[in-house]
CSV table of C-alpha atoms in Angstrom, one decimal:
chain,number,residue,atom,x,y,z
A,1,UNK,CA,169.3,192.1,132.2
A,2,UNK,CA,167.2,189.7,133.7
A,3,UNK,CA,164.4,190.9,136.7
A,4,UNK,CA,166.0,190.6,139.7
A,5,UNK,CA,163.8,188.1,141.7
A,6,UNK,CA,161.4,189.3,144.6
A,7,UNK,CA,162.5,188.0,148.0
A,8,UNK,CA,160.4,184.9,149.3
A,9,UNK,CA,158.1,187.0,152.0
A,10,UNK,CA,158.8,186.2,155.6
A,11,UNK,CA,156.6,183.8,157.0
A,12,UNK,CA,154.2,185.1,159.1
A,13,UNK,CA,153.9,185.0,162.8
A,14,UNK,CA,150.7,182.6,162.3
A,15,UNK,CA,152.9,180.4,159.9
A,16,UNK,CA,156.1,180.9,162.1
A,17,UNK,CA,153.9,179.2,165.4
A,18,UNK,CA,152.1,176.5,163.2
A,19,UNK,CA,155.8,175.0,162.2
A,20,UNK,CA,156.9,175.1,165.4
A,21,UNK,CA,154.2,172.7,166.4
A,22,UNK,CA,154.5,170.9,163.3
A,23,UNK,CA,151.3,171.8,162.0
A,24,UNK,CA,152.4,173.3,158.9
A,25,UNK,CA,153.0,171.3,155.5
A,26,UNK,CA,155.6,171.8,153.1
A,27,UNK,CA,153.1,173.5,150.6
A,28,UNK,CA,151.7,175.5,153.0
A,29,UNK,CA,149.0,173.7,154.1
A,30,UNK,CA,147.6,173.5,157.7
A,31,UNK,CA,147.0,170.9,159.5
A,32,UNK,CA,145.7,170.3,163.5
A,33,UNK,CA,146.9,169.1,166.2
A,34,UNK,CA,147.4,165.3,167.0
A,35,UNK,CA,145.3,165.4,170.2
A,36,UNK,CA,142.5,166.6,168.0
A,37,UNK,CA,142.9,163.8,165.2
A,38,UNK,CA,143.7,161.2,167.5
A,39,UNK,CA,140.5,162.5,169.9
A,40,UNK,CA,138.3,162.7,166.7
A,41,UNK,CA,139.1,158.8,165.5
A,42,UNK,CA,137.9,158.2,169.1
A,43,UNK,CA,135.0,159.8,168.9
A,44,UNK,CA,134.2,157.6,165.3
A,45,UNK,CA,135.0,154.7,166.8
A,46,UNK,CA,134.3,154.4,170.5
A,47,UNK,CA,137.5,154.0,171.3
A,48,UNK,CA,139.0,154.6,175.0
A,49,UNK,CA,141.0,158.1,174.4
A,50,UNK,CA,144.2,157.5,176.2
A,51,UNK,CA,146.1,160.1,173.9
A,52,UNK,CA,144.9,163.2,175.1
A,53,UNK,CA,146.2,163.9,179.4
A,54,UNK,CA,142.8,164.8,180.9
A,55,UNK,CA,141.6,163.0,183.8
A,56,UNK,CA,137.8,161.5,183.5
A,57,UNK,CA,136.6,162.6,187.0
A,58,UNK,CA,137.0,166.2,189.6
A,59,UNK,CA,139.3,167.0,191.7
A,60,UNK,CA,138.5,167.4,195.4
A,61,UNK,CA,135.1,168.1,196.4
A,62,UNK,CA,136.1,170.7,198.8
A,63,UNK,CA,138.1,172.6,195.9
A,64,UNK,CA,134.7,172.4,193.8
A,65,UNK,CA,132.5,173.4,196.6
A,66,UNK,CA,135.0,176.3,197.6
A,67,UNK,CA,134.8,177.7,193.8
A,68,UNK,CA,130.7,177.3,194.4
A,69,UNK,CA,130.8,179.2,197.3
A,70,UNK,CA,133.1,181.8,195.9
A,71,UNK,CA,130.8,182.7,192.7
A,72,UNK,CA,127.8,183.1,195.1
A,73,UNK,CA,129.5,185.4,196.9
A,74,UNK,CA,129.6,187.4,193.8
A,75,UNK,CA,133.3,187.8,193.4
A,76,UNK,CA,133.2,187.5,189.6
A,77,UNK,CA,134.9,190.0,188.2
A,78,UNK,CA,138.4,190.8,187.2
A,79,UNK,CA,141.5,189.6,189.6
A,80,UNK,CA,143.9,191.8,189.5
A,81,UNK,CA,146.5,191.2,186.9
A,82,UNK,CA,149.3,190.1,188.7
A,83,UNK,CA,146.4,187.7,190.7
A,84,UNK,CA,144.0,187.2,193.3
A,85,UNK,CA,146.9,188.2,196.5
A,86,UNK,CA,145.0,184.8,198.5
A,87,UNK,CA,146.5,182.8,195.8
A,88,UNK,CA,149.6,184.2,195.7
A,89,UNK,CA,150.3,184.0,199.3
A,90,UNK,CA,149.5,180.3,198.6
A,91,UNK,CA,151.4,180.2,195.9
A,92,UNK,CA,154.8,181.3,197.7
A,93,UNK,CA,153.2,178.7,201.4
A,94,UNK,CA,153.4,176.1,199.3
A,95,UNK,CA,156.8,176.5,197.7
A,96,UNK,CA,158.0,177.2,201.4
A,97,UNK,CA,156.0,174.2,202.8
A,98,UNK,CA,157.7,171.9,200.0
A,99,UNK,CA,161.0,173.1,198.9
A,100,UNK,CA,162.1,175.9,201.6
A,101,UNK,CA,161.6,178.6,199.0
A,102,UNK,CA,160.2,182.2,199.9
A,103,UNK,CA,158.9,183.9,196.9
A,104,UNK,CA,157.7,187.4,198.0
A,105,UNK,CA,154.2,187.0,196.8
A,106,UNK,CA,154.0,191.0,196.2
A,107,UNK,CA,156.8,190.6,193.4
A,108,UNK,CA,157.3,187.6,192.9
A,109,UNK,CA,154.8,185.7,192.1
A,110,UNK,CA,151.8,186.0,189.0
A,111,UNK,CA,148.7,183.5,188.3
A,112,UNK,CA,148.5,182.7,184.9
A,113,UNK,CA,145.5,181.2,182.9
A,114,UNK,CA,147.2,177.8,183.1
A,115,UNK,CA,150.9,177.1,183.1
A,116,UNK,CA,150.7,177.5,179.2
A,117,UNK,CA,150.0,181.6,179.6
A,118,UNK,CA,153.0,181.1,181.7
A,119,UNK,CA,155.1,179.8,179.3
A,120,UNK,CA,153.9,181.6,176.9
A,121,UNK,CA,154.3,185.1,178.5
A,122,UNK,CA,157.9,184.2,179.6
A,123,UNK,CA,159.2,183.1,176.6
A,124,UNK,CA,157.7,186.2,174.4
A,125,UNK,CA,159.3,188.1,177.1
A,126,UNK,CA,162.6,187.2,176.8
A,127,UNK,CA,163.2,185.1,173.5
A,128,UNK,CA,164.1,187.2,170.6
A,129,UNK,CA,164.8,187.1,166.6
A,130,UNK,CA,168.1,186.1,166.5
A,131,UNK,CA,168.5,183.9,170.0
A,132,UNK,CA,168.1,180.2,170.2
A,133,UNK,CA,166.0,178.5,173.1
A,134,UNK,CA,166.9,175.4,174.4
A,135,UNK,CA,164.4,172.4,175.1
A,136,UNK,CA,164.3,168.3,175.7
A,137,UNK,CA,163.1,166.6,172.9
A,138,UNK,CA,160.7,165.3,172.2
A,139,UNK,CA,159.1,168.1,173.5
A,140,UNK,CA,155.8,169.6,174.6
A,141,UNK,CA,154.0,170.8,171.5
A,142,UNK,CA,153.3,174.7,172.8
A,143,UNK,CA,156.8,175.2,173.9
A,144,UNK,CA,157.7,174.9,169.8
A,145,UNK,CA,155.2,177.1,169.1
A,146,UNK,CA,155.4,179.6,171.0
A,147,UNK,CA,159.7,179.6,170.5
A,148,UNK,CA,158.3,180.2,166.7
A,149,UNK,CA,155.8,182.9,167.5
A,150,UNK,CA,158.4,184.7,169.3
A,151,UNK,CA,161.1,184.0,166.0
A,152,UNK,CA,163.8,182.6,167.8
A,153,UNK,CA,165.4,179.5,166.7
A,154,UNK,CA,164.3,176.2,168.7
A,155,UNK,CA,167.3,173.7,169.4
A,156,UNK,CA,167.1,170.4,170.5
A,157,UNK,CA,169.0,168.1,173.7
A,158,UNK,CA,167.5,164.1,173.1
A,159,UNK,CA,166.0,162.0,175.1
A,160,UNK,CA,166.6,158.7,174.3
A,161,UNK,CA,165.0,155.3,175.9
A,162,UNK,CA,164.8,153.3,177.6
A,163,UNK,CA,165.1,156.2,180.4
A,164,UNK,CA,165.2,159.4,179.0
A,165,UNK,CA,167.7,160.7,180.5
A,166,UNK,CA,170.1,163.8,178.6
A,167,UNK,CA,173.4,162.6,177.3
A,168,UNK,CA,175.4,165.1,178.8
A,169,UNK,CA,178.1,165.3,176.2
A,170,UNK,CA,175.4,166.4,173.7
A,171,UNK,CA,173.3,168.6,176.3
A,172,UNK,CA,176.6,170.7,176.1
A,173,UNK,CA,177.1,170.8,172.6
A,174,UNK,CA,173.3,172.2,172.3
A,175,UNK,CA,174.5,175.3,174.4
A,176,UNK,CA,175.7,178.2,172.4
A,177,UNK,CA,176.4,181.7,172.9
A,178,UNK,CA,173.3,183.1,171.3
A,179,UNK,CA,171.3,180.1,174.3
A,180,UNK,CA,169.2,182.8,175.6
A,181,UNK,CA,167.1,180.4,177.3
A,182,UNK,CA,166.5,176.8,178.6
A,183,UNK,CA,163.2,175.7,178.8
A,184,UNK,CA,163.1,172.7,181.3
A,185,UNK,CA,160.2,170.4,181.8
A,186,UNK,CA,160.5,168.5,184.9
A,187,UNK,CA,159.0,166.1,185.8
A,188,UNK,CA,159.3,165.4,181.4
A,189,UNK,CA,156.6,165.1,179.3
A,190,UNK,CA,156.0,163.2,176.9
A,191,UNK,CA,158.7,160.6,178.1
A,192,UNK,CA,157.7,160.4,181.6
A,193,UNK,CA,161.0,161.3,183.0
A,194,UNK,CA,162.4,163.1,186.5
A,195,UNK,CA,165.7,164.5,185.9
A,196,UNK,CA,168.5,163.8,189.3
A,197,UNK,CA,169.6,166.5,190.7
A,198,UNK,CA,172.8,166.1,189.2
A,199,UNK,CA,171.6,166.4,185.9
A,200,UNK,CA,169.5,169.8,187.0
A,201,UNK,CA,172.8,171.2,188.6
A,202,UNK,CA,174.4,170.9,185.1
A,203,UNK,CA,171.8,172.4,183.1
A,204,UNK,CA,172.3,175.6,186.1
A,205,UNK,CA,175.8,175.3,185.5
A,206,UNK,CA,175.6,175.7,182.0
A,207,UNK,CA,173.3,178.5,182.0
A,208,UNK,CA,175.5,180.4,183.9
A,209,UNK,CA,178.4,180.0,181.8
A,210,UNK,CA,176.4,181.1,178.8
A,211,UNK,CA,174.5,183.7,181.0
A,212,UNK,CA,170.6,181.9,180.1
A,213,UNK,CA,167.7,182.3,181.8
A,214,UNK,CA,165.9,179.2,182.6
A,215,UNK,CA,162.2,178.7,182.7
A,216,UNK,CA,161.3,175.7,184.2
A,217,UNK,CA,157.9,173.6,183.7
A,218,UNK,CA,157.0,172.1,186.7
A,219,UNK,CA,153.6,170.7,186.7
A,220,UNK,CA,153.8,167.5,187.4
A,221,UNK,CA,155.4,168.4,190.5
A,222,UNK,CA,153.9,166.0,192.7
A,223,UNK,CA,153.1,163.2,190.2
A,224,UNK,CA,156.0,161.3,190.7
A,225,UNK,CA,156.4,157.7,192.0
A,226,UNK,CA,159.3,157.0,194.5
A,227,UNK,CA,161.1,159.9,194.1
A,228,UNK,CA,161.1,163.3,194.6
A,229,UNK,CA,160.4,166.7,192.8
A,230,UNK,CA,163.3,168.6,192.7
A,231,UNK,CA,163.1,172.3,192.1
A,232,UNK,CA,165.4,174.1,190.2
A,233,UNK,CA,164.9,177.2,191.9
A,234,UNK,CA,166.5,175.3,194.9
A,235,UNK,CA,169.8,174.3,193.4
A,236,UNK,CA,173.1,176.4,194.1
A,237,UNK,CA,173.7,179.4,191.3
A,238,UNK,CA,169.7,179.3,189.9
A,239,UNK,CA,167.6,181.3,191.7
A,240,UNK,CA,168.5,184.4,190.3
A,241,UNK,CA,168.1,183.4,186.7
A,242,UNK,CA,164.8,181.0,187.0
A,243,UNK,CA,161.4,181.5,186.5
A,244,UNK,CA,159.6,178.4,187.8
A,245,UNK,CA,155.9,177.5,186.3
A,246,UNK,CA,153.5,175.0,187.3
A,247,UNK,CA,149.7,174.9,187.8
A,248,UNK,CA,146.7,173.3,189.4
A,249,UNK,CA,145.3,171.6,186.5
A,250,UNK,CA,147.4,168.5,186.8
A,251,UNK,CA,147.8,168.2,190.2
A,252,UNK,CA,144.2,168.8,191.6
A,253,UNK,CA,143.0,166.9,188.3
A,254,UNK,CA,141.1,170.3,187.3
A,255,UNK,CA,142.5,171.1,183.8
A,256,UNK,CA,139.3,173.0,182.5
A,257,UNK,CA,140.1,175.8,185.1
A,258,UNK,CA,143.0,177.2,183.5
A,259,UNK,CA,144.7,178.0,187.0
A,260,UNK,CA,148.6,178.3,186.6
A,261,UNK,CA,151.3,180.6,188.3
A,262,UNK,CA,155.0,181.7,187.8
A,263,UNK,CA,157.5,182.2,190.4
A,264,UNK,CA,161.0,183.6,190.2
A,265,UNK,CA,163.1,187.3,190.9
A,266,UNK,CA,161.1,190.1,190.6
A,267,UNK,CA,163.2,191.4,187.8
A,268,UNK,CA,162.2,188.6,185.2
A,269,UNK,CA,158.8,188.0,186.9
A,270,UNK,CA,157.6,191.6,186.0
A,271,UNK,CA,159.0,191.2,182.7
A,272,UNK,CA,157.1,188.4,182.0
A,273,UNK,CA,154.0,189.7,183.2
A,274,UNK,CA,154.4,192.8,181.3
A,275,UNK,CA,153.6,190.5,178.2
A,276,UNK,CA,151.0,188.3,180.3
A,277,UNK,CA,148.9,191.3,181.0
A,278,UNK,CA,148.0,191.7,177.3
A,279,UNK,CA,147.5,187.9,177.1
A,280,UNK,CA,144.7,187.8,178.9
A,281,UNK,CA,145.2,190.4,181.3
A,282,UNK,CA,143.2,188.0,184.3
A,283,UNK,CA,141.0,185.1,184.3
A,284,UNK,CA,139.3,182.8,186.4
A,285,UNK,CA,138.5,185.0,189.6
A,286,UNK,CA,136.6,182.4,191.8
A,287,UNK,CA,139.0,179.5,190.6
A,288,UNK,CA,142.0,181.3,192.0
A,289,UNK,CA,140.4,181.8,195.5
A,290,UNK,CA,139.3,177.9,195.3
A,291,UNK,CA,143.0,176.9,194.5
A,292,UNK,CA,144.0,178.6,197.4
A,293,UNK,CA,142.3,176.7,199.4
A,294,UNK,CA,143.6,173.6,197.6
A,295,UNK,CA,147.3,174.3,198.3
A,296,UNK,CA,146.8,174.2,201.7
A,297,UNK,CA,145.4,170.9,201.5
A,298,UNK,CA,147.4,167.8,204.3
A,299,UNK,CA,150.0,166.5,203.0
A,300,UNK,CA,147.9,163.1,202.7
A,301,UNK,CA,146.4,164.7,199.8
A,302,UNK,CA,149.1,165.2,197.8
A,303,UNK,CA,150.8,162.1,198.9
A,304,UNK,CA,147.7,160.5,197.9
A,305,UNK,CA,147.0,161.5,194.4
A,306,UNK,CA,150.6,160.1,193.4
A,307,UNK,CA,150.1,157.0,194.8
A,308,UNK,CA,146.9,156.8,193.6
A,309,UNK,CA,148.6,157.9,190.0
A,310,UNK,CA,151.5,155.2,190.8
A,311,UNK,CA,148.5,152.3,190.4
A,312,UNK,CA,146.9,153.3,187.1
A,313,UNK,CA,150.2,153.2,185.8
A,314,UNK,CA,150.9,149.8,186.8
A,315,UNK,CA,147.6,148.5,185.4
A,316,UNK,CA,147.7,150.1,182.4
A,317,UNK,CA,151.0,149.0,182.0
A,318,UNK,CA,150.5,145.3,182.5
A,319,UNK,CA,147.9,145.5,179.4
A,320,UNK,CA,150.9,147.1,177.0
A,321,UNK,CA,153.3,144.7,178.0
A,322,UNK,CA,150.4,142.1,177.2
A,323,UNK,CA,150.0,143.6,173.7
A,324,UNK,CA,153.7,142.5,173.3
A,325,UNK,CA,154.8,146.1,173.3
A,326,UNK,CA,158.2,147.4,175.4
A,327,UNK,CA,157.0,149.6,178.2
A,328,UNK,CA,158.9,152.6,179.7
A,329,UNK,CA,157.7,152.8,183.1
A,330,UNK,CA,157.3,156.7,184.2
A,331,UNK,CA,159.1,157.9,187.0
A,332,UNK,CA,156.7,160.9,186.7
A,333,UNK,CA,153.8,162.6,185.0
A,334,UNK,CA,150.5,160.5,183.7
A,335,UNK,CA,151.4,159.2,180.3
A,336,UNK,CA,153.7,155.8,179.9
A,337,UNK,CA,155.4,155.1,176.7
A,338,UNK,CA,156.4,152.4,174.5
A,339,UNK,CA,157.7,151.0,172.1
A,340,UNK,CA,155.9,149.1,169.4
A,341,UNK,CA,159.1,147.5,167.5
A,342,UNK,CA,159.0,144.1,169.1
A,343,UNK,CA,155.7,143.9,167.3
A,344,UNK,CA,157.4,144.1,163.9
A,345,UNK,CA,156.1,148.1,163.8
A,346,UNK,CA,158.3,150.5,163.5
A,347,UNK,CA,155.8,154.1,162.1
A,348,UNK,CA,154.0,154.4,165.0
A,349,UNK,CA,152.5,157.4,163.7
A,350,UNK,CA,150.4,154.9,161.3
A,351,UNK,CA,149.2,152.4,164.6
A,352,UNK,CA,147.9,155.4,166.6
A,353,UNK,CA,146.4,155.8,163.2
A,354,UNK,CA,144.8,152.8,163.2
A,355,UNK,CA,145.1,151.6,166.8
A,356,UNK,CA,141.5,153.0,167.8
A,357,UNK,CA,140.0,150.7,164.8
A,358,UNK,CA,142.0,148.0,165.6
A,359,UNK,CA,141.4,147.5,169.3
A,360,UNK,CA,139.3,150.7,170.4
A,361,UNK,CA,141.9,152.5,172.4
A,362,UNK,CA,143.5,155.8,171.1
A,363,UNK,CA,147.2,157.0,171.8
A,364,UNK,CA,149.5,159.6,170.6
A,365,UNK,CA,152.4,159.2,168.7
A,366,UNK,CA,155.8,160.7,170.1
A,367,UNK,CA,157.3,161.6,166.6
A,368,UNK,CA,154.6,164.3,166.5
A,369,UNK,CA,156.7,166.2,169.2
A,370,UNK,CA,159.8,166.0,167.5
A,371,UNK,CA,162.0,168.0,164.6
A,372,UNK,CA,162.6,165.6,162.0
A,373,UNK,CA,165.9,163.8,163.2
A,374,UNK,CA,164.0,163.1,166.5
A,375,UNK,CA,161.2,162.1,164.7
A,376,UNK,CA,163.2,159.8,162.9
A,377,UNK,CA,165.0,158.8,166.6
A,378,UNK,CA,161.6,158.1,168.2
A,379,UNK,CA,159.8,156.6,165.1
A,380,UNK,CA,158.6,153.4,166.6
A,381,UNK,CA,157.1,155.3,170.0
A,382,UNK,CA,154.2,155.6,171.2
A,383,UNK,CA,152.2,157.1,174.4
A,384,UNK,CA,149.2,156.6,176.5
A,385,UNK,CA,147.6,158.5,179.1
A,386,UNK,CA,146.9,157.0,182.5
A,387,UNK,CA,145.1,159.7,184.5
A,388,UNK,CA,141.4,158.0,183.6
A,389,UNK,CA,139.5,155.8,186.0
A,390,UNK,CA,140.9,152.1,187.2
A,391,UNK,CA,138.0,150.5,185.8
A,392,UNK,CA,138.4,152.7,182.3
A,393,UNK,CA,142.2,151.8,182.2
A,394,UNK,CA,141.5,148.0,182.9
A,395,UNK,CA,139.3,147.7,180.1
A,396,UNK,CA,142.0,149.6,177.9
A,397,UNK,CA,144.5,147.0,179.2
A,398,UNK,CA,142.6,143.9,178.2
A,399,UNK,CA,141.6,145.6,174.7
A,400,UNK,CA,145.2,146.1,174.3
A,401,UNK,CA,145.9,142.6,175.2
A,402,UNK,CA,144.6,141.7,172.2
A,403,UNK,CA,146.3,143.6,169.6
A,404,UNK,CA,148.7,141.2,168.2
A,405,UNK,CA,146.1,138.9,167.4
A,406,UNK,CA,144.7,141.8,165.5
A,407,UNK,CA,147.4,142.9,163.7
């Protein structure tokens, strides 16, 4: 008789998260990320970084100032877990003052180090061996790896251009019976997309007829252009089964601060921060009592910032479409893609490659957040970050202008 063969070993939960995020190689190997190869040719070559979304200048002064004044008070220490209770009374103001929601910020509300804790927390929560967890794709890098961490299987809806919008048929078809959650980012990044509400009332329709739980990314909140953020929490038949998520980083342009919150029933918001406190437990003490204070902000402000937003994408824009690429114009979020086919390209993966080189700006490739049909779907695309300076984004714009000379 012949040995019987040892079983392969499980992967590990190291290996599990890495292939989410498609950092691991067939033999094994590990790679990084994209924003850190793509920031890295920058770096060699002076180019403009437009791949990785961080803005190039603060947030408000007063924000700033209020986090000054906080650490010389001497409140330094630990928040309590669950948060500092002045930002979570702004937390569940500001979802009154916007959407006519009332968290009870006692129970139902947590700060988070960033929406990504959030995320993360909520999925390991909830998402087990065995389930599946539903997402957009392409999709945000983390969400893969944290749906691996957690060993549940990650299944795809697309997004196709030019407007990246779900086809419904197939949103259906990616439900299942083991759908133990949706993961929804909206306003949608990479693509730049902001569901309608009749697309969001579908997605609550189905989770209630396969009994999900829906955690919604919310972000980009108020980066959109001409239209409105709608909640999910707000639609008919979600509230009790949604755990919202969004953060200051984007919308105060303060990313470094790590300042993030979840929102949602008190039955699956203290199950999520039953995971959260062993995360990190709490972070960011005087941050959280400056981001109060930048919640309550006039509504001019947050007007303001999206408008502001709404130009950079129009200038940026008019240097791809100079380029000779096909440009997607956002609805929401800071990032714009396009598509680099009309230039004879279709592996944009190899141009970001060579893009910085080429014409010194950097972008990211949207294959790199796709499985490998989407990848194959979204081969030719490619996106840029607009959330840098006017004058930065100007001189990306006529640098861009002259790539098909270049090429």
């Amino acid at each position: 008789m012949h040995p019987r063969p040892e079983p392969s070993p499980a992967p590990a939960p190291w290996q599990r998260t890495a292939l989410g995020a498609n950092l691991l190689a067939p033999d094994g190997g590990l790679g990084v990320t994209i924003f850190e190869e793509m920031t890295g040719l920058a770096v060699r070559t002076g180019a403009i970084n437009l791949g990785q979304g961080f803005p190039d200048e603060d947030g408000p002064l007063e924000i700033c100032e209020a986090a000054r004044a906080v650490i010389s008070s001497g409140a330094n220490q630990y928040a309590p877990g669950k948060g500092l209770p002045l930002l979570r009374e702004a937390v569940a103001a500001h979802q009154e003052r916007f959407y006519g929601l009332a968290p009870d910020p006692e129970t139902e509300v947590v700060i988070t180090t960033g929406a990504t804790e959030g995320i993360a927390a909520s999925l390991l929560a909830f998402a087990r061996p065995g389930d599946e967890v539903l997402t957009f794709e392409p999709f945000y890098d983390s969400y893969g790896a944290v749906i691996g961490l957690a060993g549940a299987t990650h299944v795809t809806a697309p997004l196709a251009a030019p407007d990246f919008l779900p086809d419904m048929a197939a949103l259906e078809a990616a439900f299942s019976q083991r759908t133990r959650v949706v993961l929804l980012n909206n306003p949608h990044i990479p693509t730049g997309a902001v569901f309608p509400r009749s697309v969001l009332q579908r997605i609550v329709e189905l989770a209630r007829k396969y009994d999900s739980i829906i955690i919604t990314d919310e972000v980009y909140e108020h980066l959109t252009f001409g239209i409105s953020h709608t909640p999910v929490a707000g639609l008919p038949g979600a509230a009790e089964r949604t755990i919202t998520i969004s953060s200051a980083g984007k919308t105060f342009s303060l990313t470094g601060w790590k300042v993030g919150w979840l929102s949602g029933p008190a039955e699956l918001v203290a199950a999520a921060r039953t995971v959260k406190q062993f995360l990190t437990y709490s972070s960011g003490t005087p941050f959280q009592a400056a981001i109060a204070a930048g919640l309550a902000l006039p509504d001019d402000f947050f007007k303001g910032i999206a408008a502001d937003l709404e130009r950079k994408r129009d200038i940026l824009s008019a240097g791809l479409r100079a380029a000779g690429f096909d440009v997607f114009s956002p609805q929401g979020t800071y990032f714009v893609n396009v598509d680099t086919a009309p230039l004879g390209i279709t592996d944009s993966v190899d141009l970001a490659r060579r893009l910085p080189a080429l014409v010194g700006v950097a972008a990211i490739p949207v294959p790199v957040f796709c499985h490998p049909e989407g990848a194959e779907r979204t081969r030719s695309l490619l996106r840029f970050a607009f959330c840098k300076k006017a004058a930065v984004l100007e001189e990306a714009a006529g640098r861009l202008a002259t790539l098909s000379e270049k090429l």
